[in-house]
Coordinates of C-alpha atoms in Angstrom, one line a residue:
Chain A
M18 CA -19.0 -91.0 169.0
N19 CA -20.9 -91.4 172.1
I20 CA -19.4 -93.3 175.1
N21 CA -21.9 -95.0 177.4
L22 CA -20.1 -94.2 180.6
S23 CA -19.8 -91.2 182.8
I24 CA -17.8 -90.8 185.9
D25 CA -18.3 -88.1 188.6
V26 CA -15.3 -87.7 191.0
I27 CA -15.9 -86.2 194.4
E28 CA -12.7 -85.3 196.4
K29 CA -12.7 -84.6 200.2
D30 CA -9.9 -84.8 202.6
N31 CA -8.0 -88.0 201.9
Q32 CA -11.1 -89.4 200.2
T33 CA -12.0 -89.8 196.6
E34 CA -15.4 -91.1 195.6
L35 CA -16.1 -92.1 192.0
I36 CA -19.7 -92.3 191.0
V37 CA -19.9 -94.4 187.9
T38 CA -22.9 -94.4 185.5
G39 CA -23.4 -96.6 182.4
E40 CA -21.6 -99.7 181.0
I41 CA -18.1 -100.9 181.7
D42 CA -16.7 -102.7 178.7
A43 CA -13.7 -102.8 176.4
F44 CA -14.7 -99.5 175.0
T45 CA -15.4 -97.6 178.2
A46 CA -13.0 -99.3 180.6
P47 CA -10.0 -97.1 179.6
L48 CA -12.0 -94.0 180.8
L49 CA -12.6 -95.6 184.2
K50 CA -9.0 -96.5 184.5
E51 CA -8.0 -93.0 183.6
K52 CA -10.2 -91.5 186.4
L53 CA -9.4 -94.2 189.0
L54 CA -5.6 -94.9 188.7
P55 CA -4.4 -91.4 189.7
A56 CA -6.5 -91.5 192.9
T57 CA -4.9 -94.7 194.0
A58 CA -1.4 -93.2 193.6
K59 CA -2.0 -90.8 196.5
E60 CA -0.6 -92.1 199.8
S61 CA -3.2 -93.1 202.4
E62 CA -6.1 -92.0 200.1
K63 CA -9.4 -93.7 200.7
I64 CA -11.0 -94.5 197.4
I65 CA -14.7 -95.4 197.1
V66 CA -16.2 -96.5 193.8
N67 CA -20.0 -96.3 193.7
L68 CA -21.2 -98.7 191.1
Q69 CA -25.0 -98.3 191.8
D70 CA -25.7 -97.1 188.3
V71 CA -23.5 -99.6 186.4
A72 CA -26.0 -102.1 184.9
Y73 CA -23.3 -103.9 182.8
M74 CA -19.7 -104.8 183.4
D75 CA -17.4 -107.6 182.1
S76 CA -13.8 -108.7 182.6
T77 CA -12.5 -105.4 181.3
G78 CA -13.9 -103.8 184.4
L79 CA -12.4 -106.6 186.6
G80 CA -9.1 -105.7 184.9
V81 CA -9.3 -102.0 185.8
F82 CA -10.0 -102.9 189.5
I83 CA -7.1 -105.3 189.5
S84 CA -4.8 -102.6 188.3
A85 CA -6.2 -100.2 190.9
L86 CA -5.8 -102.7 193.7
K87 CA -2.2 -103.2 192.7
S88 CA -1.5 -99.5 192.7
T89 CA -3.1 -99.1 196.2
K90 CA -0.7 -101.8 197.5
E91 CA 2.2 -99.8 196.0
H92 CA 1.2 -96.4 197.2
G93 CA -0.5 -97.2 200.6
S94 CA -4.0 -96.2 199.6
T95 CA -7.2 -98.2 199.9
L96 CA -10.0 -99.2 197.5
T97 CA -13.6 -100.1 198.2
L98 CA -16.4 -100.8 195.9
V99 CA -19.9 -100.0 197.0
N100 CA -23.6 -100.4 195.9
L101 CA -22.9 -103.1 193.3
Q102 CA -25.9 -104.4 191.4
E103 CA -26.3 -108.2 191.8
R104 CA -25.2 -109.0 188.2
V105 CA -22.0 -107.0 188.7
H106 CA -21.3 -108.4 192.1
R107 CA -21.7 -111.9 190.7
L108 CA -18.7 -111.5 188.4
F109 CA -16.4 -110.8 191.4
K110 CA -17.8 -113.9 193.2
I111 CA -17.4 -116.2 190.1
T112 CA -13.8 -115.1 189.7
S113 CA -13.1 -115.2 193.5
L114 CA -11.8 -111.6 193.2
D115 CA -14.2 -110.7 196.0
S116 CA -11.6 -112.4 198.3
I117 CA -9.0 -109.7 197.6
I118 CA -11.1 -106.6 196.5
A119 CA -13.0 -104.9 199.3
I120 CA -16.7 -104.9 198.4
D121 CA -19.1 -103.2 200.8
T122 CA -22.3 -105.3 200.7
T123 CA -24.1 -103.5 203.4
V124 CA -25.8 -101.3 200.8
R125 CA -26.4 -102.8 197.5
G126 CA -27.9 -101.2 194.4
G127 CA -30.5 -102.6 192.0
E128 CA -32.4 -104.7 194.5
Chain B
M4 CA -31.3 -132.4 159.9
E5 CA -32.1 -130.4 163.0
H6 CA -33.7 -127.1 161.9
F7 CA -32.2 -123.7 162.9
D8 CA -32.1 -120.1 161.8
F9 CA -28.8 -118.6 161.2
I10 CA -27.9 -114.9 161.8
E11 CA -24.5 -113.5 160.8
M12 CA -22.9 -110.2 161.7
K13 CA -19.6 -108.7 160.5
L14 CA -18.2 -105.8 162.3
P15 CA -14.9 -103.9 162.5
A16 CA -12.6 -105.4 165.2
K17 CA -13.0 -102.3 167.3
P18 CA -14.0 -102.0 171.0
E19 CA -16.7 -99.4 170.2
Y20 CA -18.8 -102.1 168.6
V21 CA -18.9 -104.4 171.6
G22 CA -22.0 -102.6 172.9
V23 CA -23.7 -103.2 169.5
I24 CA -23.2 -106.9 169.7
R25 CA -24.6 -106.9 173.2
L26 CA -27.9 -105.3 172.1
S27 CA -28.1 -107.7 169.1
V28 CA -27.6 -110.8 171.2
S29 CA -30.1 -109.4 173.8
G30 CA -32.8 -109.1 171.0
I31 CA -32.2 -112.6 169.7
A32 CA -32.1 -114.3 173.1
N33 CA -35.1 -112.3 174.3
R34 CA -37.1 -113.4 171.2
M35 CA -36.1 -117.0 171.9
G36 CA -37.5 -116.8 175.4
F37 CA -34.3 -116.8 177.5
T38 CA -34.6 -115.5 181.1
Y39 CA -33.3 -112.1 182.1
E40 CA -30.4 -113.8 184.0
D41 CA -29.4 -115.9 181.0
I42 CA -29.6 -112.9 178.6
E43 CA -27.2 -111.1 181.0
D44 CA -24.9 -114.1 180.9
L45 CA -25.0 -114.2 177.1
K46 CA -24.2 -110.5 176.9
V47 CA -21.0 -110.9 179.1
A48 CA -19.9 -114.1 177.3
I49 CA -20.2 -112.6 173.8
S50 CA -18.6 -109.3 174.8
E51 CA -15.7 -111.2 176.2
A52 CA -15.2 -113.1 172.9
M53 CA -15.6 -109.9 170.9
T54 CA -13.1 -108.2 173.2
N55 CA -10.6 -110.9 172.7
A56 CA -11.0 -110.6 168.9
T57 CA -10.5 -106.9 168.9
T58 CA -7.4 -107.3 171.1
H59 CA -5.9 -109.7 168.6
A60 CA -6.7 -107.4 165.8
Y61 CA -5.1 -104.4 167.7
E62 CA -2.0 -106.5 168.5
E63 CA -1.7 -107.4 164.8
N64 CA -2.1 -103.8 164.0
E65 CA -4.8 -104.6 161.3
G66 CA -8.0 -103.1 160.5
G67 CA -9.6 -106.4 160.8
E68 CA -13.1 -107.6 161.3
V69 CA -15.0 -110.0 163.6
T70 CA -17.6 -112.4 162.3
I71 CA -20.3 -113.5 164.8
G72 CA -22.7 -116.2 163.9
F73 CA -25.9 -117.1 165.9
G74 CA -27.5 -120.5 165.5
V75 CA -31.0 -120.3 166.7
Y76 CA -32.3 -123.7 167.6
A77 CA -35.5 -124.8 169.3
D78 CA -33.6 -125.7 172.5
R79 CA -30.4 -123.6 172.5
L80 CA -28.4 -120.7 171.1
E81 CA -25.1 -121.3 169.5
V82 CA -22.8 -118.4 169.1
M83 CA -19.6 -118.4 167.0
V84 CA -17.2 -115.5 167.3
A85 CA -14.3 -115.5 164.8
D86 CA -11.5 -113.1 164.1
H87 CA -9.5 -113.4 161.0
G88 CA -5.9 -113.5 160.9
G89 CA -3.4 -113.1 163.6
S90 CA -2.0 -116.1 165.2
F91 CA -2.8 -117.2 168.7
N92 CA -1.2 -119.5 171.2
L93 CA -4.1 -121.6 172.4
S94 CA -2.2 -123.4 175.2
D95 CA -0.9 -120.1 176.5
V96 CA -4.4 -118.9 176.8
K97 CA -5.7 -122.0 178.4
K98 CA -2.9 -121.8 181.1
Q99 CA -4.1 -118.3 181.9
T100 CA -7.7 -119.4 182.4
G101 CA -9.2 -119.8 185.9
P102 CA -10.5 -118.0 188.9
Y103 CA -8.3 -116.2 191.3
Q104 CA -6.4 -118.6 193.6
Q105 CA -5.5 -117.7 197.2
S106 CA -1.9 -118.9 196.5
E107 CA -1.4 -116.3 193.6
S108 CA 0.2 -113.1 194.5
I109 CA -1.8 -110.0 193.6
E110 CA 1.2 -108.7 191.7
N111 CA 1.0 -111.6 189.3
L112 CA -2.6 -111.1 188.5
R113 CA -3.3 -110.4 184.9
E114 CA -5.6 -107.6 184.0
G115 CA -7.1 -109.3 181.1
G116 CA -7.0 -112.8 182.5
F117 CA -10.6 -113.5 183.2
G118 CA -12.3 -113.2 179.8
L119 CA -12.1 -116.8 178.7
F120 CA -12.8 -118.0 182.3
L121 CA -16.1 -116.0 182.4
I122 CA -17.2 -117.4 179.0
D123 CA -16.7 -120.9 180.3
A124 CA -18.5 -120.1 183.6
L125 CA -21.5 -118.4 181.9
M126 CA -22.1 -120.7 179.0
D127 CA -23.1 -124.3 178.9
K128 CA -20.6 -125.5 176.4
V129 CA -17.5 -123.7 174.9
E130 CA -15.0 -124.8 172.3
I131 CA -12.1 -122.7 171.1
K132 CA -10.4 -123.4 167.8
S133 CA -7.2 -121.8 166.7
G134 CA -5.9 -121.7 163.3
Y135 CA -6.1 -118.9 160.9
G136 CA -7.5 -116.6 163.6
V137 CA -9.4 -117.8 166.5
I138 CA -13.0 -119.1 166.7
V139 CA -14.9 -119.3 169.9
L140 CA -18.0 -121.5 169.7
M141 CA -20.3 -121.4 172.7
T142 CA -23.7 -122.7 173.5
K143 CA -26.4 -121.6 175.9
N144 CA -29.3 -124.0 176.5
L145 CA -32.9 -122.7 176.8
P146 CA -34.4 -123.8 180.1
T147 CA -36.7 -126.7 179.6
N148 CA -40.2 -125.6 180.1
E149 CA -41.4 -127.6 183.1
V150 CA -44.3 -125.2 184.0
G151 CA -46.1 -126.0 180.8
L152 CA -46.8 -123.8 177.9
D153 CA -48.5 -120.5 178.6
D154 CA -49.9 -118.8 175.7
D155 CA -50.4 -115.5 177.4
Q156 CA -46.8 -115.1 178.4
I157 CA -46.1 -111.5 178.9
S158 CA -42.8 -110.0 177.9
T159 CA -41.5 -106.6 177.0
T160 CA -38.3 -105.5 175.3
Q161 CA -36.2 -102.6 176.5
Chain C
M17 CA -11.6 -91.8 150.2
E18 CA -14.0 -90.9 152.9
H19 CA -13.5 -93.2 155.9
F20 CA -16.3 -95.3 157.3
D21 CA -16.9 -98.5 159.3
F22 CA -19.1 -101.1 157.8
I23 CA -21.3 -103.5 159.7
E24 CA -23.1 -106.3 157.9
M25 CA -26.0 -108.5 159.2
K26 CA -27.6 -111.4 157.4
L27 CA -30.9 -112.8 158.8
P28 CA -33.7 -115.1 157.8
A29 CA -36.3 -113.2 156.0
K30 CA -38.8 -113.8 158.8
P31 CA -40.9 -111.2 160.7
E32 CA -39.7 -112.5 164.2
Y33 CA -36.3 -111.0 163.4
V34 CA -37.5 -107.4 162.8
G35 CA -37.2 -106.7 166.5
V36 CA -33.5 -107.9 166.5
I37 CA -32.7 -105.5 163.7
R38 CA -34.3 -102.6 165.7
L39 CA -32.0 -103.3 168.7
S40 CA -29.0 -103.5 166.5
V41 CA -29.6 -100.3 164.7
S42 CA -30.4 -98.7 168.0
G43 CA -27.0 -99.7 169.4
I44 CA -25.1 -98.4 166.3
A45 CA -27.0 -95.1 166.2
N46 CA -26.7 -94.5 169.9
R47 CA -23.0 -95.1 169.7
M48 CA -22.8 -92.6 166.8
G49 CA -24.4 -89.9 169.0
F50 CA -27.9 -89.7 167.3
T51 CA -30.6 -88.2 169.4
Y52 CA -33.4 -90.3 170.9
E53 CA -35.9 -89.0 168.3
D54 CA -33.5 -89.8 165.4
I55 CA -32.9 -93.4 166.8
E56 CA -36.7 -93.9 166.9
D57 CA -37.0 -92.7 163.2
L58 CA -34.2 -95.1 162.2
K59 CA -35.9 -98.1 164.0
V60 CA -39.2 -97.5 162.2
A61 CA -37.4 -96.9 158.7
I62 CA -35.3 -100.1 159.0
S63 CA -38.2 -102.1 160.4
E64 CA -40.3 -101.1 157.3
A65 CA -37.5 -102.1 154.9
M66 CA -37.0 -105.4 156.6
T67 CA -40.8 -106.0 156.7
N68 CA -40.9 -105.4 152.9
A69 CA -38.2 -107.9 152.4
T70 CA -39.8 -110.5 154.5
T71 CA -43.1 -110.0 152.7
H72 CA -41.4 -110.5 149.3
A73 CA -39.6 -113.7 150.6
Y74 CA -43.0 -115.0 151.9
E75 CA -44.7 -114.2 148.6
E76 CA -42.0 -116.0 146.7
N77 CA -42.5 -118.9 149.2
E78 CA -38.8 -119.1 149.7
G79 CA -36.7 -119.5 152.8
G80 CA -34.8 -116.4 151.8
E81 CA -32.5 -114.1 153.8
V82 CA -32.2 -110.3 154.2
T83 CA -28.8 -108.6 154.2
I84 CA -28.5 -105.3 156.0
G85 CA -25.4 -103.2 155.7
F86 CA -24.7 -100.2 158.0
G87 CA -22.2 -97.6 156.7
V88 CA -21.0 -95.7 159.8
Y89 CA -19.6 -92.2 158.6
A90 CA -18.5 -89.3 160.6
D91 CA -21.5 -87.3 159.7
R92 CA -24.2 -89.9 158.7
L93 CA -25.5 -93.4 158.9
E94 CA -26.2 -95.3 155.6
V95 CA -28.3 -98.3 155.8
M96 CA -28.8 -100.8 153.0
V97 CA -31.5 -103.4 153.2
A98 CA -31.5 -106.1 150.4
D99 CA -33.6 -109.1 149.8
H100 CA -32.4 -111.6 147.4
G101 CA -34.5 -113.0 144.6
G102 CA -38.1 -112.4 144.0
S103 CA -39.0 -109.8 141.4
F104 CA -40.6 -106.5 142.3
N105 CA -42.5 -104.0 140.3
L106 CA -40.9 -100.7 141.4
S107 CA -43.4 -98.4 139.6
D108 CA -46.3 -100.2 141.2
V109 CA -44.8 -99.7 144.6
K110 CA -44.0 -96.0 143.9
K111 CA -47.6 -95.4 142.8
Q112 CA -48.7 -96.7 146.2
T113 CA -46.5 -94.4 148.2
G114 CA -48.0 -91.4 149.8
P115 CA -50.0 -90.1 152.9
Y116 CA -53.7 -90.6 153.0
Q117 CA -55.6 -88.1 150.8
Q118 CA -59.0 -86.8 151.8
S119 CA -60.2 -87.7 148.3
E120 CA -59.4 -91.4 148.7
S121 CA -62.2 -93.6 150.0
I122 CA -61.4 -95.6 153.1
E123 CA -62.4 -98.8 151.3
N124 CA -59.5 -98.3 149.0
L125 CA -56.9 -97.8 151.6
R126 CA -54.3 -100.4 151.5
E127 CA -53.3 -102.0 154.8
G128 CA -49.6 -102.2 153.8
G129 CA -49.4 -99.0 151.8
F130 CA -47.5 -96.8 154.2
G131 CA -44.2 -98.6 154.7
L132 CA -42.1 -96.9 151.9
F133 CA -43.8 -93.6 152.6
L134 CA -42.6 -93.7 156.2
I135 CA -39.1 -94.6 155.2
D136 CA -39.1 -91.6 153.0
A137 CA -40.5 -89.3 155.6
L138 CA -38.2 -90.4 158.3
M139 CA -34.9 -90.6 156.6
D140 CA -32.9 -87.8 154.9
K141 CA -32.3 -89.7 151.6
V142 CA -33.8 -92.8 150.2
E143 CA -33.0 -94.8 147.0
I144 CA -34.7 -97.9 145.9
K145 CA -33.1 -100.2 143.4
S146 CA -34.8 -103.1 141.8
G147 CA -33.3 -106.0 139.9
Y148 CA -32.5 -109.3 141.3
G149 CA -34.3 -108.6 144.5
V150 CA -34.8 -105.2 146.0
I151 CA -32.3 -102.9 147.7
V152 CA -33.4 -100.0 149.8
L153 CA -30.5 -97.6 150.6
M154 CA -31.3 -94.9 153.1
T155 CA -29.3 -92.2 154.9
K156 CA -29.8 -90.4 158.1
N157 CA -27.6 -87.5 158.8
L158 CA -26.1 -86.8 162.3
P159 CA -27.2 -83.3 163.5
T160 CA -24.4 -80.9 163.1
N161 CA -23.0 -80.1 166.5
E162 CA -23.6 -76.3 166.9
V163 CA -23.5 -76.2 170.6
G164 CA -19.8 -77.2 170.7
L165 CA -18.2 -80.3 171.8
D166 CA -18.9 -81.4 175.3
D167 CA -16.5 -83.9 176.6
D168 CA -18.6 -84.9 179.6
Q169 CA -21.7 -85.7 177.6
I170 CA -23.7 -88.2 179.6
S171 CA -25.6 -91.0 177.8
T172 CA -26.9 -94.3 178.9
T173 CA -28.0 -97.2 176.9
Q174 CA -31.3 -99.1 177.5
Chain D
M29 CA -40.5 -118.1 170.8
N30 CA -41.4 -115.0 172.7
I31 CA -43.7 -112.4 171.4
N32 CA -43.2 -108.9 172.7
L33 CA -46.8 -108.0 172.7
S34 CA -49.7 -108.7 175.1
I35 CA -53.3 -107.6 174.8
D36 CA -55.8 -107.5 177.6
V37 CA -59.4 -107.4 176.4
I38 CA -62.0 -105.9 178.8
E39 CA -65.6 -106.3 177.7
K40 CA -68.6 -104.4 179.1
D41 CA -72.0 -103.7 177.7
N42 CA -71.5 -102.6 174.1
Q43 CA -67.9 -101.6 174.9
T44 CA -64.7 -103.5 174.3
E45 CA -61.4 -102.0 175.6
L46 CA -58.1 -103.5 174.4
I47 CA -55.1 -102.7 176.6
V48 CA -52.0 -103.2 174.4
T49 CA -48.5 -103.6 175.9
G50 CA -45.3 -104.0 174.0
E51 CA -44.2 -103.5 170.3
I52 CA -46.4 -103.5 167.2
D53 CA -44.4 -104.8 164.3
A54 CA -44.6 -107.3 161.4
F55 CA -44.2 -110.1 163.9
T56 CA -46.8 -109.0 166.5
A57 CA -49.3 -107.2 164.4
P58 CA -51.2 -110.4 163.4
L59 CA -51.9 -111.0 167.2
L60 CA -53.3 -107.4 167.5
K61 CA -55.5 -107.9 164.4
E62 CA -56.8 -111.3 165.8
K63 CA -58.0 -109.6 169.0
L64 CA -59.2 -106.4 167.5
L65 CA -61.1 -107.4 164.4
P66 CA -63.8 -109.6 166.0
A67 CA -64.8 -106.7 168.3
T68 CA -65.3 -104.4 165.3
A69 CA -67.7 -106.9 163.7
K70 CA -70.3 -106.4 166.5
E71 CA -73.0 -103.9 165.6
S72 CA -72.9 -100.6 167.6
E73 CA -70.0 -101.8 169.6
K74 CA -67.7 -99.1 171.0
I75 CA -64.1 -100.2 170.8
I76 CA -61.3 -98.4 172.7
V77 CA -57.7 -99.3 172.1
N78 CA -55.4 -98.1 174.9
L79 CA -51.9 -97.7 173.5
Q80 CA -50.3 -96.2 176.7
D81 CA -47.7 -99.0 176.9
V82 CA -46.9 -99.3 173.3
A83 CA -43.4 -97.8 172.9
Y84 CA -42.9 -98.9 169.3
M85 CA -45.2 -99.1 166.3
D86 CA -44.7 -99.1 162.5
S87 CA -46.8 -99.2 159.4
T88 CA -47.9 -102.9 160.2
G89 CA -49.7 -101.3 163.2
L90 CA -51.3 -98.7 160.9
G91 CA -52.4 -101.4 158.7
V92 CA -54.2 -103.3 161.4
F93 CA -56.1 -100.0 162.4
I94 CA -57.1 -99.4 158.8
S95 CA -58.6 -102.9 158.6
A96 CA -60.3 -102.3 161.9
L97 CA -61.7 -99.0 160.7
K98 CA -63.0 -100.5 157.4
S99 CA -64.7 -103.2 159.6
T100 CA -66.4 -100.7 161.8
K101 CA -67.8 -98.9 158.7
E102 CA -69.2 -102.2 157.5
H103 CA -70.7 -103.3 160.8
G104 CA -71.7 -100.0 162.4
S105 CA -69.3 -100.1 165.4
T106 CA -66.8 -97.4 166.4
L107 CA -63.1 -97.3 167.1
T108 CA -61.2 -94.9 169.2
L109 CA -57.4 -95.0 170.0
V110 CA -56.4 -93.5 173.4
N111 CA -53.3 -92.7 175.4
L112 CA -50.9 -92.7 172.4
Q113 CA -47.2 -92.1 173.2
E114 CA -45.9 -89.1 171.2
R115 CA -43.8 -91.3 168.9
V116 CA -46.8 -93.5 168.0
H117 CA -49.1 -90.6 167.6
R118 CA -46.6 -89.0 165.2
L119 CA -47.0 -91.8 162.7
F120 CA -50.7 -91.2 162.4
K121 CA -50.0 -87.5 161.8
I122 CA -47.3 -88.1 159.2
T123 CA -49.6 -90.3 157.2
S124 CA -52.6 -88.1 157.7
L125 CA -54.4 -91.1 159.1
D126 CA -55.4 -89.1 162.1
S127 CA -57.9 -87.4 159.8
I128 CA -60.0 -90.6 159.5
I129 CA -59.1 -92.6 162.6
A130 CA -60.4 -91.2 166.0
I131 CA -57.6 -90.5 168.4
D132 CA -58.5 -89.2 171.8
T133 CA -55.7 -86.8 172.6
T134 CA -57.2 -85.5 175.9
V135 CA -55.1 -88.0 177.9
R136 CA -51.8 -89.1 176.3
G137 CA -49.4 -91.6 177.5
G138 CA -45.6 -91.3 177.8
E139 CA -45.5 -87.6 178.5

């Protein structure tokens, strides 16, 4: 079985960057969660999730980022999403989740 | 009676097949002449419905299947997603449906709470019926062609 | 019994839906881990079978439908394409099946003569059954993984 | 209804070039035939079909080119296919039709 999601994790001092490629759906979201959640459990860790190469995401992806956000609040880490394609960014806006999840819109992919 | 074509798919209620449904609906919607934006909306809405159905199947611990029906009309696409078996409290689900409100605490946010809300936001019409299993019936209208018919319309598939 | 997942699609027997089937099989085969080349083979073979089915439906002047079943096994994909109704002379079809021979005159070449030949060339196993309608049953094997399992396999869909 | 095939026809003195974009299958092949056959009916016309942007073709496409070839023999025109993607070229090779249909392989698309 093939899974249409791959995640590269780059760790520096107090910073974890996840570079996500593929599609985030009910099948692949557990893999994202498995890679993302441990990083959020580190105190004062700065976590950046680069979504430039994510062309598809649905509510299962939103769910993973909600879990991750909760974990950052518990453990004193931070979470920022960067380089969202317009379609993916739109889901955060429709659900108003962009008001609680930090999204860096200065650089945006897919445009 | 209004003419339409009907396409039916039956799949195992497993998350690995959500991507298959997305490609199928993408093919149907592209053929019908939906815009790229509308096709992306349809992909999300149908994935959400299929994800709900697989979640019910999982909770019921059954090797169930999901049936998806596409009604291809001249002016719209109707999609029906049905899972079989497993009961379902419709009023509970409706209570959980909505965007994030500033008044809600983050702790109370439900990981899986946005599926039906997205279906409702992305489709033109949505009905949910609960009985023996759950049926989500959703409609997306084709944009009315106000620029006139263009015979040499160019389009490519993926 | 050997475990497999089964996916079923029913479509109107119309050529405009051949492209939809291609996207669906592409999604299933990609998920199973078939190579790009094998997926292209599958797309052609299934389109040929669906085209045959729509041609029969057209000749019979019926608004018929085509049923396509996908058996997803650990080591192979089995695809069944069935049209309903319409008779079919299997030996006539088999006579017409083969590559172009230098001895044939171009005038005698049949425009539609290569469909079954391509199915046979592109799939690992093909059976055709004729009775009430026609059933084409074809199998494509997954390459045996001799390079060992690689967890971080990267793949993207279209 | 959308059709995933478009054909540009460029006519010069005694030469017709068809630039084909999209997929050639049972649904779209009639459109290709409708654009291609009239050109083959012109005496001593040189017809070039550019398949660079055809990513998918099946036996319905082979059928159209067989019809066109027959027509060139009747009317004294010529037919050459150029810029075939490897997958499309392969179908002509498997069926041995490359022995009767002229395919210019000096430039090939998709590689």
